Amino acid sequence: MTGVVSYLVFFACVVLILGIVTLGLNLQWGFTGLFNAGVAGFYAIGAFTHAILTAAPQPQYLGNFGLPWIVGVVAAMAATAAAAWLVGVLTIRLRGDYLAIASFGIAVSIQLVTLNWEALTGGSQGITRIPKPLAGVFDTPLAFNLWYLALLAAIVGALYVALERIVRSPWGRVLRAIREDEAAAIALGKSARRYRLEAFVLGSTMMGLAGALYASFIGFVSAFDFLPIVTFQVWAMLIVGGSGNNRGALLGTFVVWGIWTASGALVTKLVPPTYAAQGAAVQVILIGLLLVLTLLFRPQGLIGEEAVVSRHAKD
Amino acid sequence: MVATPRKSVAFAVAAVGLLCAGTTSAQVACPVKIGGVLPLTGSMAPITKKIAQAAELAIEHINQGGGIKGCPVQFILRDDQGQPTVGVDAAKYLVEVERVAAFTGTISSGITGPIISSVTAPSRVVQITCCSTASAFTLDGRSGGYFFRTIPTSKTQAYATATETARRGFKRTAVIYVNTDFGTDMLRFYRQAVAKLGGDIVVEVPYNDNQPSYRAEVTRALAAKPESLLLIGFPKDAVTIVREWLSLGGPRQVALNNSMRTMDFVNGVGARFVEDFFGMDNAQVAGPHVDAFNRLFEEKYKADTKGPGIHTQYDAVMVLGLAMNIAKDLTGPSIRDAVRQVHAPNGTVVGTGPAEFRKALELIRAGRPIKYHGATGPIEFDANGDVTGPALVWRITNGQIVTDRVISIEEMQALFKRIDG
């Protein structure tokens, strides 16, 4: 029984970490209409910045400064924000598919840099010895995961409240105006470019934060953590949950990651071990099927967007 | 009250269950579970099929040979899809929900790493991988001794190279190496070995593969006025590098790594230019136990045993099976310590297949030490949980690649002890 609890706590931690990424993408795509296909890249910058700053020193690496956890988290957000601003300035005038291709290319480049810049990122060896916060106090796996879950819940809760306020604020309404009709928004005197850049940087910073939280949860990062499939997963989470709705983003993360992992457990229960390879293929089909069915029957996502968010308009 | 038939059946079943429990050692619940994670789908899937079959074959042999502590073994294999988060989740599920007593997996170092750091090491579950070679796992000291691998790391080759260069009196060596985990690991271990065995490195030059010219790298290496060269890389680039090295007047005392043991390299540079160049390779151990495994695998799956990871995966599971029988109970620390008794110095040799496993169990029950000779030869783990393998020295003579000598596994193990202390 404790085993099941222990697993569910671990699962919930992963959901909340990925949930932060999905919330970030929701701000970019759901509210502003920015097609960011480079999610994994910003996630990677956050994770590696954190790892490089906080990991225990090792002679063969340039980084690994052994700094405190909170320094790593703040720096990860700062580094991701800086990177997103740079990328944003260069690409933000690109729309739709063009931005998607550019950001996808950037994410792949970032992943390749992390794979090859051995002295800094450990290359294909990855960075080990990333300290887990307060691991000395919570010294069993379950105790540590429970503490980390509480920490993550607090962070996600704070982010959710902040995002809900932001999207209901005048600033948030401008984002939606730009998404719906950019020309009209500009005609009303709003600088679409500035708002788009701000939303892009803010959303990416959240991805960087999630990367840092992931690195210190697992205790190990390598370039293999940031393959393009991660971007795809986060997109699936947002679309299934309901793009343009923060609760939808979180629900989608839970549902998609739940399907992804539970299908694996289910397949091993149903399929005899000699057919494990075939069973694994069935699992992949199952994941795809469930995603397609959700989109067919709930095209707006499990929780759709609220049409009216302004409290003035509601009155 | 008269028991209804259904109740008597239930009673009989319970009684049989109690009898079974009585014959096994205390606190062991049947069946004993071993968990595995392998990339059954994704880019690694083509090579994983046979690796998974090798694992299942080992489980079958353990069960036919008497199981673990009198219990049958159940193998639960999950897919990591080539994705770290998926692999970690599967491993966590196996350890927490399925309560597996031991774990094997996986192939990609990028997935094995997070499984060690977030699942097996914190939960104190023994993990043996068939295929992940990244040296960082065993060197960082964070696995708590719960991580082992049955595949020789690049250390074997690097140490063998160092003995050979020392024997041939290499001085002032320049090292040119490919900038990958393989190249950097080789260099790091070579450096360690040279410090103990003799010789000195004057310059270390990394290179990126697939460049049209390596003149810059070669010039940089030559500027340190080396008297010999160790080249670690892949044949296509090595041809270019050696040509430039020789044309710029580099010394002709050259050592190579295993990838250059191909006629493409010899003919690429020109046979007369590479006379007496030499290199290393891992030598596949031969012998009855290796043959026995090959035969059993071929009979069962109607496929040959060529391909990576098949022999090492079989050994990974067999080592778990033996260690779990040796261990006084099935807790992580006991199994961890027992893994090191699978190859006792004065033990009786046991090999592959169900009959040999049964023989091992009899020895263990009699309290006698065993010495496992697996599908990859004798399996003995060093302090880091790594294995050594035999190596061979080859050289180029009259345009042909010939085997110079074989460094036996016993010699390699002695060498490891000498260098690592």
Short mmCIF file of N, CA and C in Angstrom, two decimals, chain B residues 219-368:
data_model
loop_
_atom_site.label_atom_id
_atom_site.label_comp_id
_atom_site.label_asym_id
_atom_site.label_seq_id
_atom_site.Cartn_x
_atom_site.Cartn_y
_atom_site.Cartn_z
N THR B 219 48.76 19.93 -36.12
CA THR B 219 49.78 20.94 -35.88
C THR B 219 49.90 21.25 -34.39
N ARG B 220 48.72 21.37 -33.76
CA ARG B 220 48.73 21.65 -32.32
C ARG B 220 49.41 20.53 -31.55
N ALA B 221 49.14 19.29 -31.94
CA ALA B 221 49.75 18.15 -31.25
C ALA B 221 51.26 18.15 -31.47
N LEU B 222 51.69 18.45 -32.70
CA LEU B 222 53.11 18.39 -33.02
C LEU B 222 53.89 19.52 -32.35
N ALA B 223 53.21 20.63 -32.08
CA ALA B 223 53.88 21.77 -31.45
C ALA B 223 54.44 21.40 -30.08
N ALA B 224 53.86 20.36 -29.44
CA ALA B 224 54.34 19.95 -28.12
C ALA B 224 55.56 19.02 -28.23
N LYS B 225 56.06 18.85 -29.45
CA LYS B 225 57.21 17.98 -29.71
C LYS B 225 57.06 16.58 -29.11
N PRO B 226 55.99 15.87 -29.53
CA PRO B 226 55.79 14.51 -29.00
C PRO B 226 56.73 13.51 -29.68
N GLU B 227 56.93 12.39 -28.98
CA GLU B 227 57.74 11.31 -29.56
C GLU B 227 56.85 10.13 -29.96
N SER B 228 55.58 10.19 -29.58
CA SER B 228 54.66 9.11 -29.94
C SER B 228 53.24 9.67 -29.97
N LEU B 229 52.33 8.86 -30.56
CA LEU B 229 50.94 9.32 -30.71
C LEU B 229 49.98 8.22 -30.28
N LEU B 230 48.96 8.61 -29.51
CA LEU B 230 47.81 7.72 -29.29
C LEU B 230 46.63 8.39 -29.96
N LEU B 231 46.04 7.67 -30.92
CA LEU B 231 44.90 8.21 -31.66
C LEU B 231 43.64 7.45 -31.28
N ILE B 232 42.65 8.17 -30.72
CA ILE B 232 41.39 7.55 -30.31
C ILE B 232 40.29 8.14 -31.18
N GLY B 233 39.66 7.32 -32.00
CA GLY B 233 38.62 7.88 -32.85
C GLY B 233 38.02 6.81 -33.73
N PHE B 234 37.52 7.25 -34.89
CA PHE B 234 36.87 6.33 -35.81
C PHE B 234 37.61 6.34 -37.14
N PRO B 235 37.55 5.22 -37.90
CA PRO B 235 38.47 5.01 -39.02
C PRO B 235 38.52 6.13 -40.06
N LYS B 236 37.35 6.66 -40.44
CA LYS B 236 37.33 7.61 -41.54
C LYS B 236 38.17 8.84 -41.20
N ASP B 237 37.94 9.41 -40.01
CA ASP B 237 38.70 10.58 -39.60
C ASP B 237 40.14 10.21 -39.31
N ALA B 238 40.35 8.99 -38.78
CA ALA B 238 41.70 8.56 -38.41
C ALA B 238 42.60 8.50 -39.65
N VAL B 239 42.03 8.10 -40.77
CA VAL B 239 42.82 8.07 -42.01
C VAL B 239 43.37 9.46 -42.30
N THR B 240 42.49 10.45 -42.25
CA THR B 240 42.90 11.83 -42.51
C THR B 240 43.96 12.28 -41.50
N ILE B 241 43.71 11.99 -40.23
CA ILE B 241 44.61 12.45 -39.18
C ILE B 241 45.99 11.82 -39.33
N VAL B 242 46.02 10.50 -39.56
CA VAL B 242 47.32 9.83 -39.67
C VAL B 242 48.09 10.32 -40.89
N ARG B 243 47.39 10.53 -41.99
CA ARG B 243 48.08 11.05 -43.19
C ARG B 243 48.71 12.41 -42.91
N GLU B 244 47.93 13.28 -42.26
CA GLU B 244 48.46 14.61 -41.98
C GLU B 244 49.60 14.54 -40.96
N TRP B 245 49.42 13.66 -40.00
CA TRP B 245 50.45 13.44 -38.97
C TRP B 245 51.78 13.05 -39.63
N LEU B 246 51.72 12.07 -40.53
CA LEU B 246 52.96 11.58 -41.16
C LEU B 246 53.54 12.62 -42.12
N SER B 247 52.66 13.29 -42.86
CA SER B 247 53.18 14.26 -43.85
C SER B 247 53.79 15.47 -43.16
N LEU B 248 53.37 15.75 -41.93
CA LEU B 248 53.97 16.87 -41.21
C LEU B 248 55.17 16.42 -40.37
N GLY B 249 55.58 15.17 -40.57
CA GLY B 249 56.79 14.69 -39.91
C GLY B 249 56.58 14.18 -38.50
N GLY B 250 55.37 13.75 -38.17
CA GLY B 250 55.11 13.19 -36.84
C GLY B 250 55.83 11.87 -36.66
N PRO B 251 56.22 11.54 -35.41
CA PRO B 251 56.91 10.27 -35.15
C PRO B 251 56.06 9.07 -35.53
N ARG B 252 56.73 7.95 -35.85
CA ARG B 252 56.03 6.77 -36.36
C ARG B 252 55.65 5.78 -35.27
N GLN B 253 55.80 6.20 -34.01
CA GLN B 253 55.37 5.33 -32.92
C GLN B 253 53.90 5.68 -32.61
N VAL B 254 52.98 4.84 -33.15
CA VAL B 254 51.57 5.21 -33.09
C VAL B 254 50.73 4.07 -32.50
N ALA B 255 49.88 4.40 -31.51
CA ALA B 255 48.93 3.44 -30.96
C ALA B 255 47.52 3.86 -31.36
N LEU B 256 46.65 2.87 -31.61
CA LEU B 256 45.30 3.14 -32.10
C LEU B 256 44.28 2.47 -31.18
N ASN B 257 43.00 2.79 -31.38
CA ASN B 257 41.97 2.11 -30.60
C ASN B 257 41.27 1.05 -31.44
N ASN B 258 40.26 0.40 -30.87
CA ASN B 258 39.64 -0.76 -31.52
C ASN B 258 39.01 -0.47 -32.87
N SER B 259 38.45 0.75 -33.03
CA SER B 259 37.73 1.04 -34.28
C SER B 259 38.63 0.97 -35.51
N MET B 260 39.94 1.14 -35.32
CA MET B 260 40.85 1.14 -36.46
C MET B 260 41.29 -0.25 -36.87
N ARG B 261 40.73 -1.27 -36.20
CA ARG B 261 41.07 -2.65 -36.56
C ARG B 261 40.25 -3.07 -37.77
N THR B 262 40.47 -2.37 -38.87
CA THR B 262 39.74 -2.65 -40.10
C THR B 262 40.64 -2.33 -41.28
N MET B 263 40.46 -3.10 -42.35
CA MET B 263 41.31 -2.88 -43.53
C MET B 263 41.01 -1.53 -44.18
N ASP B 264 39.82 -0.99 -43.93
CA ASP B 264 39.50 0.34 -44.47
C ASP B 264 40.53 1.35 -43.99
N PHE B 265 40.92 1.22 -42.72
CA PHE B 265 41.90 2.14 -42.17
C PHE B 265 43.27 1.90 -42.79
N VAL B 266 43.69 0.62 -42.82
CA VAL B 266 45.02 0.28 -43.33
C VAL B 266 45.17 0.73 -44.78
N ASN B 267 44.18 0.37 -45.60
CA ASN B 267 44.26 0.74 -47.02
C ASN B 267 44.03 2.22 -47.22
N GLY B 268 43.23 2.83 -46.36
CA GLY B 268 42.95 4.26 -46.48
C GLY B 268 44.20 5.10 -46.34
N VAL B 269 45.03 4.76 -45.36
CA VAL B 269 46.26 5.52 -45.18
C VAL B 269 47.30 5.04 -46.18
N GLY B 270 47.29 3.74 -46.47
CA GLY B 270 48.33 3.13 -47.31
C GLY B 270 49.11 2.18 -46.43
N ALA B 271 49.09 0.88 -46.80
CA ALA B 271 49.63 -0.16 -45.92
C ALA B 271 51.08 0.11 -45.52
N ARG B 272 51.90 0.62 -46.46
CA ARG B 272 53.32 0.73 -46.12
C ARG B 272 53.59 1.85 -45.12
N PHE B 273 52.60 2.77 -44.96
CA PHE B 273 52.82 3.87 -44.02
C PHE B 273 52.47 3.49 -42.59
N VAL B 274 51.63 2.44 -42.46
CA VAL B 274 51.14 2.12 -41.11
C VAL B 274 51.77 0.84 -40.56
N GLU B 275 52.85 0.37 -41.21
CA GLU B 275 53.54 -0.82 -40.73
C GLU B 275 53.91 -0.65 -39.25
N ASP B 276 53.60 -1.67 -38.46
CA ASP B 276 53.93 -1.71 -37.04
C ASP B 276 53.10 -0.78 -36.16
N PHE B 277 52.11 -0.12 -36.74
CA PHE B 277 51.14 0.55 -35.87
C PHE B 277 50.39 -0.55 -35.12
N PHE B 278 49.94 -0.25 -33.93
CA PHE B 278 49.22 -1.29 -33.19
C PHE B 278 48.03 -0.69 -32.45
N GLY B 279 47.17 -1.58 -31.97
CA GLY B 279 45.99 -1.09 -31.24
C GLY B 279 45.42 -2.17 -30.34
N MET B 280 44.27 -1.85 -29.76
CA MET B 280 43.62 -2.74 -28.80
C MET B 280 42.24 -3.11 -29.32
N ASP B 281 41.67 -4.13 -28.74
CA ASP B 281 40.25 -4.41 -28.94
C ASP B 281 39.78 -5.26 -27.78
N ASN B 282 38.45 -5.27 -27.56
CA ASN B 282 37.91 -6.21 -26.58
C ASN B 282 37.93 -7.58 -27.22
N ALA B 283 38.42 -8.59 -26.50
CA ALA B 283 38.42 -9.94 -27.04
C ALA B 283 37.22 -10.67 -26.49
N GLN B 284 36.36 -11.20 -27.37
CA GLN B 284 35.22 -11.99 -26.91
C GLN B 284 35.76 -13.27 -26.31
N VAL B 285 35.37 -13.56 -25.08
CA VAL B 285 35.88 -14.78 -24.48
C VAL B 285 35.23 -15.98 -25.15
N ALA B 286 36.00 -17.00 -25.36
CA ALA B 286 35.44 -18.24 -25.88
C ALA B 286 35.41 -19.25 -24.75
N GLY B 287 34.81 -20.38 -24.99
CA GLY B 287 34.81 -21.41 -23.96
C GLY B 287 33.46 -22.09 -23.87
N PRO B 288 33.39 -23.16 -23.12
CA PRO B 288 32.16 -23.98 -23.09
C PRO B 288 30.94 -23.20 -22.61
N HIS B 289 31.12 -22.27 -21.65
CA HIS B 289 29.95 -21.59 -21.10
C HIS B 289 29.39 -20.56 -22.08
N VAL B 290 30.29 -19.96 -22.84
CA VAL B 290 29.84 -19.02 -23.88
C VAL B 290 29.11 -19.80 -24.98
N ASP B 291 29.70 -20.92 -25.38
CA ASP B 291 29.08 -21.75 -26.43
C ASP B 291 27.72 -22.27 -25.97
N ALA B 292 27.67 -22.68 -24.70
CA ALA B 292 26.41 -23.22 -24.17
C ALA B 292 25.31 -22.17 -24.28
N PHE B 293 25.63 -20.94 -23.92
CA PHE B 293 24.62 -19.88 -24.02
C PHE B 293 24.20 -19.69 -25.47
N ASN B 294 25.19 -19.59 -26.36
CA ASN B 294 24.87 -19.37 -27.77
C ASN B 294 23.94 -20.45 -28.31
N ARG B 295 24.24 -21.70 -27.93
CA ARG B 295 23.46 -22.82 -28.43
C ARG B 295 22.02 -22.75 -27.89
N LEU B 296 21.89 -22.49 -26.58
CA LEU B 296 20.56 -22.42 -25.98
C LEU B 296 19.73 -21.29 -26.57
N PHE B 297 20.37 -20.16 -26.80
CA PHE B 297 19.66 -19.00 -27.37
C PHE B 297 19.19 -19.33 -28.79
N GLU B 298 20.11 -19.92 -29.57
CA GLU B 298 19.77 -20.23 -30.97
C GLU B 298 18.65 -21.26 -31.05
N GLU B 299 18.70 -22.26 -30.15
CA GLU B 299 17.64 -23.28 -30.14
C GLU B 299 16.29 -22.66 -29.83
N LYS B 300 16.29 -21.77 -28.84
CA LYS B 300 15.02 -21.23 -28.36
C LYS B 300 14.42 -20.22 -29.35
N TYR B 301 15.24 -19.33 -29.87
CA TYR B 301 14.67 -18.24 -30.66
C TYR B 301 14.94 -18.36 -32.15
N LYS B 302 15.63 -19.42 -32.56
CA LYS B 302 15.94 -19.64 -33.98
C LYS B 302 16.61 -18.41 -34.59
N ALA B 303 17.48 -17.80 -33.80
CA ALA B 303 18.20 -16.62 -34.29
C ALA B 303 19.60 -16.67 -33.70
N ASP B 304 20.57 -16.05 -34.39
CA ASP B 304 21.94 -16.11 -33.88
C ASP B 304 22.13 -15.08 -32.76
N THR B 305 23.27 -15.16 -32.09
CA THR B 305 23.51 -14.28 -30.94
C THR B 305 24.44 -13.12 -31.32
N LYS B 306 24.45 -12.78 -32.63
CA LYS B 306 25.25 -11.62 -33.03
C LYS B 306 24.47 -10.36 -32.74
N GLY B 307 25.14 -9.37 -32.20
CA GLY B 307 24.47 -8.12 -31.89
C GLY B 307 24.86 -7.67 -30.50
N PRO B 308 24.67 -6.38 -30.23
CA PRO B 308 25.11 -5.85 -28.95
C PRO B 308 24.18 -6.23 -27.81
N GLY B 309 24.74 -6.40 -26.63
CA GLY B 309 23.94 -6.48 -25.42
C GLY B 309 23.31 -7.82 -25.09
N ILE B 310 23.36 -8.79 -26.01
CA ILE B 310 22.66 -10.05 -25.78
C ILE B 310 23.33 -10.85 -24.66
N HIS B 311 24.65 -11.02 -24.79
CA HIS B 311 25.38 -11.80 -23.78
C HIS B 311 25.40 -11.07 -22.44
N THR B 312 25.58 -9.75 -22.50
CA THR B 312 25.70 -9.00 -21.25
C THR B 312 24.35 -8.95 -20.52
N GLN B 313 23.23 -8.92 -21.28
CA GLN B 313 21.92 -8.90 -20.62
C GLN B 313 21.64 -10.24 -19.95
N TYR B 314 21.99 -11.33 -20.62
CA TYR B 314 21.81 -12.65 -20.02
C TYR B 314 22.57 -12.72 -18.70
N ASP B 315 23.81 -12.26 -18.73
CA ASP B 315 24.63 -12.31 -17.52
C ASP B 315 24.06 -11.41 -16.43
N ALA B 316 23.53 -10.25 -16.82
CA ALA B 316 22.97 -9.33 -15.82
C ALA B 316 21.88 -10.03 -15.02
N VAL B 317 20.99 -10.75 -15.71
CA VAL B 317 19.88 -11.41 -15.03
C VAL B 317 20.38 -12.63 -14.25
N MET B 318 21.31 -13.40 -14.85
CA MET B 318 21.84 -14.58 -14.15
C MET B 318 22.56 -14.17 -12.87
N VAL B 319 23.31 -13.08 -12.93
CA VAL B 319 24.01 -12.60 -11.73
C VAL B 319 22.98 -12.26 -10.65
N LEU B 320 21.88 -11.61 -11.05
CA LEU B 320 20.82 -11.30 -10.07
C LEU B 320 20.28 -12.60 -9.47
N GLY B 321 20.01 -13.57 -10.33
CA GLY B 321 19.45 -14.84 -9.86
C GLY B 321 20.37 -15.52 -8.86
N LEU B 322 21.67 -15.54 -9.16
CA LEU B 322 22.63 -16.17 -8.25
C LEU B 322 22.76 -15.37 -6.96
N ALA B 323 22.89 -14.06 -7.11
CA ALA B 323 23.10 -13.22 -5.93
C ALA B 323 21.90 -13.30 -4.99
N MET B 324 20.68 -13.36 -5.57
CA MET B 324 19.49 -13.39 -4.72
C MET B 324 19.39 -14.71 -3.97
N ASN B 325 19.97 -15.78 -4.54
CA ASN B 325 20.02 -17.03 -3.80
C ASN B 325 21.08 -17.01 -2.71
N ILE B 326 22.17 -16.31 -2.98
CA ILE B 326 23.25 -16.23 -1.99
C ILE B 326 22.82 -15.33 -0.82
N ALA B 327 22.12 -14.23 -1.15
CA ALA B 327 21.75 -13.24 -0.13
C ALA B 327 20.93 -13.89 0.99
N LYS B 328 21.14 -13.41 2.21
CA LYS B 328 20.42 -14.05 3.33
C LYS B 328 18.94 -13.70 3.29
N ASP B 329 18.60 -12.53 2.77
CA ASP B 329 17.20 -12.20 2.52
C ASP B 329 17.13 -11.36 1.25
N LEU B 330 15.93 -10.99 0.84
CA LEU B 330 15.82 -10.29 -0.44
C LEU B 330 15.73 -8.77 -0.27
N THR B 331 16.43 -8.22 0.69
CA THR B 331 16.50 -6.77 0.80
C THR B 331 17.64 -6.27 -0.07
N GLY B 332 17.56 -4.99 -0.47
CA GLY B 332 18.57 -4.41 -1.34
C GLY B 332 19.99 -4.59 -0.84
N PRO B 333 20.27 -4.18 0.42
CA PRO B 333 21.66 -4.29 0.89
C PRO B 333 22.19 -5.73 0.84
N SER B 334 21.36 -6.71 1.19
CA SER B 334 21.82 -8.10 1.16
C SER B 334 22.14 -8.54 -0.26
N ILE B 335 21.27 -8.17 -1.21
CA ILE B 335 21.50 -8.57 -2.60
C ILE B 335 22.75 -7.87 -3.13
N ARG B 336 22.87 -6.59 -2.77
CA ARG B 336 24.05 -5.83 -3.23
C ARG B 336 25.33 -6.53 -2.80
N ASP B 337 25.40 -6.92 -1.54
CA ASP B 337 26.62 -7.56 -1.05
C ASP B 337 26.81 -8.93 -1.68
N ALA B 338 25.69 -9.61 -1.95
CA ALA B 338 25.79 -10.95 -2.52
C ALA B 338 26.28 -10.92 -3.97
N VAL B 339 26.00 -9.82 -4.69
CA VAL B 339 26.45 -9.73 -6.08
C VAL B 339 27.96 -9.94 -6.16
N ARG B 340 28.63 -9.47 -5.13
CA ARG B 340 30.09 -9.59 -5.13
C ARG B 340 30.57 -11.00 -4.80
N GLN B 341 29.64 -11.85 -4.34
CA GLN B 341 30.04 -13.23 -4.04
C GLN B 341 29.73 -14.18 -5.19
N VAL B 342 29.22 -13.62 -6.29
CA VAL B 342 28.88 -14.46 -7.44
C VAL B 342 30.16 -14.99 -8.10
N HIS B 343 31.24 -14.28 -7.89
CA HIS B 343 32.52 -14.71 -8.44
C HIS B 343 33.54 -14.73 -7.30
N ALA B 344 33.42 -15.76 -6.46
CA ALA B 344 34.35 -15.86 -5.32
C ALA B 344 35.68 -16.41 -5.82
N PRO B 345 36.80 -15.90 -5.28
CA PRO B 345 38.11 -16.28 -5.81
C PRO B 345 38.37 -17.79 -5.79
N ASN B 346 37.92 -18.46 -4.73
CA ASN B 346 38.21 -19.90 -4.64
C ASN B 346 36.95 -20.73 -4.88
N GLY B 347 35.98 -20.15 -5.61
CA GLY B 347 34.71 -20.83 -5.82
C GLY B 347 34.77 -21.91 -6.88
N THR B 348 33.74 -22.74 -6.91
CA THR B 348 33.60 -23.74 -7.97
C THR B 348 32.97 -23.06 -9.19
N VAL B 349 33.53 -23.32 -10.36
CA VAL B 349 33.03 -22.66 -11.56
C VAL B 349 31.63 -23.17 -11.92
N VAL B 350 30.70 -22.22 -12.11
CA VAL B 350 29.38 -22.58 -12.65
C VAL B 350 29.16 -21.75 -13.90
N GLY B 351 28.44 -22.34 -14.85
CA GLY B 351 28.31 -21.67 -16.14
C GLY B 351 26.88 -21.28 -16.45
N THR B 352 26.57 -21.27 -17.76
CA THR B 352 25.27 -20.81 -18.23
C THR B 352 24.32 -21.99 -18.39
N GLY B 353 23.03 -21.70 -18.47
CA GLY B 353 22.03 -22.74 -18.70
C GLY B 353 21.43 -23.24 -17.40
N PRO B 354 20.25 -23.92 -17.49
CA PRO B 354 19.52 -24.35 -16.29
C PRO B 354 20.28 -25.38 -15.45
N ALA B 355 20.98 -26.30 -16.09
CA ALA B 355 21.68 -27.35 -15.33
C ALA B 355 22.77 -26.73 -14.46
N GLU B 356 23.49 -25.79 -15.04
CA GLU B 356 24.56 -25.13 -14.29
C GLU B 356 23.99 -24.29 -13.15
N PHE B 357 22.82 -23.70 -13.38
CA PHE B 357 22.19 -22.89 -12.33
C PHE B 357 21.80 -23.80 -11.17
N ARG B 358 21.26 -24.99 -11.51
CA ARG B 358 20.89 -25.94 -10.47
C ARG B 358 22.12 -26.34 -9.65
N LYS B 359 23.24 -26.55 -10.38
CA LYS B 359 24.49 -26.91 -9.71
C LYS B 359 24.91 -25.79 -8.74
N ALA B 360 24.76 -24.54 -9.22
CA ALA B 360 25.12 -23.40 -8.38
C ALA B 360 24.28 -23.38 -7.11
N LEU B 361 22.97 -23.66 -7.27
CA LEU B 361 22.08 -23.64 -6.10
C LEU B 361 22.50 -24.68 -5.07
N GLU B 362 22.90 -25.86 -5.57
CA GLU B 362 23.32 -26.91 -4.64
C GLU B 362 24.56 -26.45 -3.87
N LEU B 363 25.48 -25.83 -4.59
CA LEU B 363 26.69 -25.33 -3.93
C LEU B 363 26.34 -24.27 -2.88
N ILE B 364 25.42 -23.36 -3.27
CA ILE B 364 25.05 -22.28 -2.35
C ILE B 364 24.39 -22.86 -1.10
N ARG B 365 23.50 -23.84 -1.30
CA ARG B 365 22.83 -24.46 -0.15
C ARG B 365 23.83 -25.15 0.76
N ALA B 366 24.87 -25.71 0.13
CA ALA B 366 25.89 -26.39 0.94
C ALA B 366 26.86 -25.39 1.56
N GLY B 367 26.62 -24.11 1.29
CA GLY B 367 27.48 -23.07 1.87
C GLY B 367 28.83 -22.97 1.20
N ARG B 368 28.93 -23.48 -0.03
CA ARG B 368 30.23 -23.42 -0.72
C ARG B 368 30.24 -22.23 -1.69
#
